XYZ file of C-alpha atoms in Angstrom:
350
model
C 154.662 3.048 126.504
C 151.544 3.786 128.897
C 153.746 3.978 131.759
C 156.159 5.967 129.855
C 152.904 8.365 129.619
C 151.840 8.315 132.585
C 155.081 9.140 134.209
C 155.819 11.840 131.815
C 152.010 13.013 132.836
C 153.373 12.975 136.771
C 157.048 14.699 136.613
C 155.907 17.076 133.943
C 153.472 18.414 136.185
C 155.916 18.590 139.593
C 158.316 20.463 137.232
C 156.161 23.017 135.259
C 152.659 23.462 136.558
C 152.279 25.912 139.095
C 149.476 26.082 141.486
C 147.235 29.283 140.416
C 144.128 30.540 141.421
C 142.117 32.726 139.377
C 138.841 33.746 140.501
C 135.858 34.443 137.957
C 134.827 37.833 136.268
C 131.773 37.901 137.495
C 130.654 40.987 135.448
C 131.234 38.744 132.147
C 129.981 35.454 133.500
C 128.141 32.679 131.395
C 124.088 31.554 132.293
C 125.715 28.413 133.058
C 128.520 26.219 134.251
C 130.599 24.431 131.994
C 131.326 20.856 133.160
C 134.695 19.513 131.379
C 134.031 15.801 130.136
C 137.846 13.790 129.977
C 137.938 11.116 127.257
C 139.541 7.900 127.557
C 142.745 7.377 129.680
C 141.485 10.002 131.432
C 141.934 11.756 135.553
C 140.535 15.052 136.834
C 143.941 15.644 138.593
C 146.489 13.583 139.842
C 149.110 14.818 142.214
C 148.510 18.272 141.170
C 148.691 17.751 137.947
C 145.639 18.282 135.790
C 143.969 16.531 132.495
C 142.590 19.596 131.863
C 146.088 21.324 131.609
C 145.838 25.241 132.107
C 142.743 25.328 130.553
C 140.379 25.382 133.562
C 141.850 28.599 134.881
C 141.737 30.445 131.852
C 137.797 29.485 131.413
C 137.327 31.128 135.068
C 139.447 34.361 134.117
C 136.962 34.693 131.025
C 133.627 34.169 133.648
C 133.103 30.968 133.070
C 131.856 28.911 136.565
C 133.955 25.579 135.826
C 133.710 21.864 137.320
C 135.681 18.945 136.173
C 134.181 15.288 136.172
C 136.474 12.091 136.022
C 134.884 9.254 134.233
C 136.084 5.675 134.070
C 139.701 5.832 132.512
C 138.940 2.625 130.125
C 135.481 1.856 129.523
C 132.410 1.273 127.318
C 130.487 4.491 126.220
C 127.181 3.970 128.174
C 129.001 3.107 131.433
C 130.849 6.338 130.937
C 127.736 8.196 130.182
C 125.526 7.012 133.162
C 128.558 8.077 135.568
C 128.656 12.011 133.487
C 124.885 11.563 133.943
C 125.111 11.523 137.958
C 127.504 14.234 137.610
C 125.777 16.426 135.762
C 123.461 16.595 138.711
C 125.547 16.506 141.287
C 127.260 19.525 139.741
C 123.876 21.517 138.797
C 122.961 21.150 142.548
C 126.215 22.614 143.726
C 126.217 24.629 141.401
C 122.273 25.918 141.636
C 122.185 26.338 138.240
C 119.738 24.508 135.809
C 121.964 23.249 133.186
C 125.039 22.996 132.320
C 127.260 23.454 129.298
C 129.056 20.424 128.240
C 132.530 20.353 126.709
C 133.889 17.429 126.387
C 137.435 15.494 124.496
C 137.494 12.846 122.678
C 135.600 9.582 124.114
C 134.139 12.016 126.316
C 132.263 13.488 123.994
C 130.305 10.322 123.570
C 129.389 10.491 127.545
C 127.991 13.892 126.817
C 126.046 12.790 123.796
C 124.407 10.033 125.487
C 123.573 12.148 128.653
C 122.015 14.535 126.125
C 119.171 11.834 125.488
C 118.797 10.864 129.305
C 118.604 14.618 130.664
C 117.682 17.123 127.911
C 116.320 19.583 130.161
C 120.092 19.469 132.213
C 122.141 20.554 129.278
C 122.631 23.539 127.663
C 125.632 22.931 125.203
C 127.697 20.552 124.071
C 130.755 20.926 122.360
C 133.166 17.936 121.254
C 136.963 19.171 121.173
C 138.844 16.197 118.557
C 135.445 14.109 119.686
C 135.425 10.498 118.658
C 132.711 10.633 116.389
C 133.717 8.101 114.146
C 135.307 5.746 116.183
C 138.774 4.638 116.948
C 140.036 3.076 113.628
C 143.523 1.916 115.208
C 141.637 0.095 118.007
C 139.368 -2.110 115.417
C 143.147 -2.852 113.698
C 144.349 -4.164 117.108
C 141.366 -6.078 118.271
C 141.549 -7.561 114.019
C 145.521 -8.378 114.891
C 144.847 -9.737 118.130
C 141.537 -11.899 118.011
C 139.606 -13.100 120.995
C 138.502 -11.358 123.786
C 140.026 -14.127 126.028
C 143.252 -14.425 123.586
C 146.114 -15.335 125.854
C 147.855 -12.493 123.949
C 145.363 -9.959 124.125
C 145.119 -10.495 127.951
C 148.837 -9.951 127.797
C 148.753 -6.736 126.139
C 145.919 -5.425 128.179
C 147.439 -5.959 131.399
C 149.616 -3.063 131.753
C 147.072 -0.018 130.937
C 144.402 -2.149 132.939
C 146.290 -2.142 135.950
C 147.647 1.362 135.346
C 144.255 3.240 134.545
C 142.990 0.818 137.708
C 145.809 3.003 139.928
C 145.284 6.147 137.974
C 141.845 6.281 139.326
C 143.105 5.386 143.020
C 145.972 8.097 143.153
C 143.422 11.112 141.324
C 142.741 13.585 143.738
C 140.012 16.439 143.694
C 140.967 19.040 140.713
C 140.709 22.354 141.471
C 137.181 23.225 141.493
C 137.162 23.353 145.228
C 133.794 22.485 145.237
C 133.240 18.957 143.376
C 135.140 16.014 142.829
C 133.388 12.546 140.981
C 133.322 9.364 143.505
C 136.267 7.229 142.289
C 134.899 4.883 139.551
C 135.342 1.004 139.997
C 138.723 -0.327 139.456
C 137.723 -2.563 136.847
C 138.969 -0.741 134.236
C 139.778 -2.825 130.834
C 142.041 -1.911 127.469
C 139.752 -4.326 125.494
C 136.569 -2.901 126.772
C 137.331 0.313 125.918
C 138.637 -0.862 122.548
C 135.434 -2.958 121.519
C 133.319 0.159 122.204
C 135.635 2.365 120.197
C 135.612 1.122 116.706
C 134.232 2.619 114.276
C 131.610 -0.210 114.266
C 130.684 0.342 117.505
C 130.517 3.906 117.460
C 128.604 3.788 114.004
C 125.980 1.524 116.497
C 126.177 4.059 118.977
C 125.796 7.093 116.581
C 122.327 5.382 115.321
C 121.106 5.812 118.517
C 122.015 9.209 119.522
C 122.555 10.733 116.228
C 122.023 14.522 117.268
C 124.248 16.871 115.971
C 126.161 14.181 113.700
C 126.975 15.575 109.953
C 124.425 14.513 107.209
C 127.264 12.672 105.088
C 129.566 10.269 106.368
C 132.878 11.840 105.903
C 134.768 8.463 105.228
C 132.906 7.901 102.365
C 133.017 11.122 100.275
C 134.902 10.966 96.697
C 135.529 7.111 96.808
C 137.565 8.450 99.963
C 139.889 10.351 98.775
C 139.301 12.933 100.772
C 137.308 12.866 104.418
C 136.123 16.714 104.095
C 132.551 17.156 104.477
C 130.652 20.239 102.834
C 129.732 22.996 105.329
C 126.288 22.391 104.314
C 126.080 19.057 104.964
C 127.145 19.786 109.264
C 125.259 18.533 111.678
C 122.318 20.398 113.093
C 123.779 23.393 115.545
C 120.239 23.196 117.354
C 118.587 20.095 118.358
C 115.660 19.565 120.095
C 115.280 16.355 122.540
C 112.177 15.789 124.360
C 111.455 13.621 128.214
C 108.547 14.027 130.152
C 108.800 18.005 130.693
C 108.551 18.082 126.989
C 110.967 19.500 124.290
C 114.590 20.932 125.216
C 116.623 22.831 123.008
C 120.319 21.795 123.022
C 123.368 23.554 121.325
C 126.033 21.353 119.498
C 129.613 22.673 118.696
C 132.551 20.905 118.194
C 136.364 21.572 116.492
C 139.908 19.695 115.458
C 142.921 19.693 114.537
C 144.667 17.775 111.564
C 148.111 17.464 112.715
C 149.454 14.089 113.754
C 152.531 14.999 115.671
C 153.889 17.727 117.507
C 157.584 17.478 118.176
C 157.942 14.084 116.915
C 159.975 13.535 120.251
C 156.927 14.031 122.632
C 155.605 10.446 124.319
C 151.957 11.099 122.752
C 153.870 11.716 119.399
C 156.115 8.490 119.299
C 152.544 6.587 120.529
C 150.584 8.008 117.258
C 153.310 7.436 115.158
C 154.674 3.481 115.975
C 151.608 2.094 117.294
C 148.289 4.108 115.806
C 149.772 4.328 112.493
C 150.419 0.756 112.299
C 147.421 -0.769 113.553
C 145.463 2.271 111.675
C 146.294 0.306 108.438
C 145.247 -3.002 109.369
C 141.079 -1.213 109.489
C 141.621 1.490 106.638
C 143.064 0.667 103.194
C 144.281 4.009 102.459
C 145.372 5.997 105.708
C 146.899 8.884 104.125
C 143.883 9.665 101.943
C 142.877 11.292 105.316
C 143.769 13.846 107.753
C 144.167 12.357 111.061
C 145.193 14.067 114.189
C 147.695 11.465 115.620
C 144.723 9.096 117.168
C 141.688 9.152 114.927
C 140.385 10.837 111.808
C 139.913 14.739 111.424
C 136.136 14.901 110.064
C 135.517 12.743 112.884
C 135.660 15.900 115.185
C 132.244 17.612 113.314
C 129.457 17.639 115.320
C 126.737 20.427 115.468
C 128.430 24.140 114.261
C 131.606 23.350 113.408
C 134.005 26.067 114.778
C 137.288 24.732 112.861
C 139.000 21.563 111.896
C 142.091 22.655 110.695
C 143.610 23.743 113.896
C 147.287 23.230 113.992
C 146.684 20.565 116.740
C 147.531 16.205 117.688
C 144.478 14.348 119.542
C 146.091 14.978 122.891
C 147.533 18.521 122.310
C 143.877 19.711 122.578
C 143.657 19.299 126.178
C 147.528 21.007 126.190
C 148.957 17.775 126.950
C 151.819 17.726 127.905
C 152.648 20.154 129.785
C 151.500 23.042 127.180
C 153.441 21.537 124.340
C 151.600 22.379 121.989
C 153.081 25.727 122.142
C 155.965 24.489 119.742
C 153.085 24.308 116.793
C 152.411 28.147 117.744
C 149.294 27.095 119.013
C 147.626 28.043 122.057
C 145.352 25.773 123.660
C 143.983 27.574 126.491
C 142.988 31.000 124.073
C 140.725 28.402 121.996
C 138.704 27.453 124.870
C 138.734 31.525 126.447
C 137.424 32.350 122.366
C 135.002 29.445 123.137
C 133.297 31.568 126.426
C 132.459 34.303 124.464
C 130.960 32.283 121.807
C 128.554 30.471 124.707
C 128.135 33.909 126.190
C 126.910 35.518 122.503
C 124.777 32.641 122.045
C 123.159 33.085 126.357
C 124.343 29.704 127.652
């Protein structure tokens, strides 16, 4: 299945992404950079083909200075968040600016989070697009059907996206920033690593200690859950302070999701969600359907900060336009979220 992906990922890209350049409006452009954080499985670009798919270029045509980092394809949250960390300034210094606005997918929304604690005074924004915010319910079902970290079958079933994330981040080239490209990580990557640090166990750890932003009630646990809505008043706080030794620094938190959990029902992300997540999904949660999911983990999840929307007609992976600007067949256009997203950073002077 993950080479199925990643193939699809390569081809798809040869056959319908063509090379643009679009250079910036300058006369409409934000205070700062945004810096694009990937979530797990991810790549800046590879062979041309980008993570980030058309969405980069339409950020520049609406002003926006952009950089894309490449974090560690499968890994545990505070690795991935000391590599965005070093990014973050290596990008700021290119970039002379003095902060940066964050937006980040899924697991990489945790990287951003943690950086947010290490270098307050560096970031601007953050904004978590389908962020894993409550963990990845399907990977604490897999690790429950396959115990042991050294379990000969576990070891068997890890091999594959181990040793194709490990190639992934040898064969990722420089995306089309021009200016920046992240070192390549170390080709240790690890299925199981990245699983244990997904759950919602481990998250729920993770969220105790950087809890900024996070909603006030636990959305899995409203209504006996029956339902994993959670009141607009009870949101997370869309203005956080965070202090280090220069004192206090104001940070911005926005985040939205969508709560569909396939596309086509033919596309490779789509037959993933539905045969594998779905199955293991029930092993961790007694009652998947009481919830809105959006193919990989569960739709209040995404809140963080000011919650834009979480009803977008959207799967985990179709929020990054994956693949190939699919998500077109659900009327939905990817890219126009993020431009509507620049003017909302702009309105607010980041």
């Amino acid at each position: 299945m993950f080479k199925r992906i990643i193939l699809s990922i390569l081809f798809s890209g040869f056959l319908l992404q063509g090379i643009s350049t679009a250079s910036a409006n300058t006369s409409k452009s934000l205070k700062y950079p945004i810096i694009l954080v990937c979530g797990a499985f991810c790549f800046d670009s590879v062979l041309g083909y980008d993570y980030w798919y058309g969405i980069r270029s339409r950020l520049i045509k609406e002003g926006a200075d952009v950089y894309v980092v490449n974090l560690s394809s499968l890994s545990d949250n505070f690795t991935r968040g000391e590599e965005l960390v070093d990014d973050i300034q290596k990008v700021l210094a290119i970039a002379d600016a003095p902060k940066a606005n964050l937006i980040a997918h899924s697991q990489g929304a945790l990287a951003s989070r943690y950086a947010a604690y290490i270098i307050p005074g560096q970031i601007a924004s953050i904004t978590s697009v389908h962020g894993l915010n409550k963990g990845l319910h399907y990977a604490s079902g897999l690790l429950a059907a396959v115990p042991g970290e050294n379990d000969v079958l576990e070891n068997i079933l890890s091999f594959f996206p181990n040793w194709a994330f490990n190639f992934l981040e040898i064969i990722s080239t420089p995306s089309r920033d021009g200016e920046f490209n992240s070192e390549t990580r170390p080709l240790n990557q690890s299925f199981v690593t990245m699983g244990h640090a997904t759950t919602p166990e481990a998250v729920a750890e993770f969220n105790q200690q950087y809890p900024a932003g996070l909603p006030k009630q636990d959305c899995m646990a409203i209504n006996n859950g029956t339902t994993g809505e959670v009141a607009a008043n009870h949101y997370g706080d869309h203005l956080v302070t965070l202090y280090d030794d220069n004192g206090p620094h104001t940070i911005r938190f926005y985040s939205w999701g969508g709560n569909e959990e396939t596309t086509t029902n033919t596309e490779l992300f789509d037959l993933f969600s539905r045969y594998f997540v779905k199955y293991f999904v029930q092993w961790s949660v007694a009652d998947p359907d009481n919830y809105e999911w959006d193919g990989f983990m569960p739709t209040c999840g995404h809140a963080l900060g000011k919650v834009i929307r979480l009803d977008y007609t959207a799967t985990h992976f179709d929020a990054i336009n994956q693949i190939a600007g699919i998500p077109w067949f659900n009327g939905v256009s990817i890219p126009a979220i993020y431009a509507s997203h620049v003017s909302r950073l702009r309105a607010d002077n980041l």
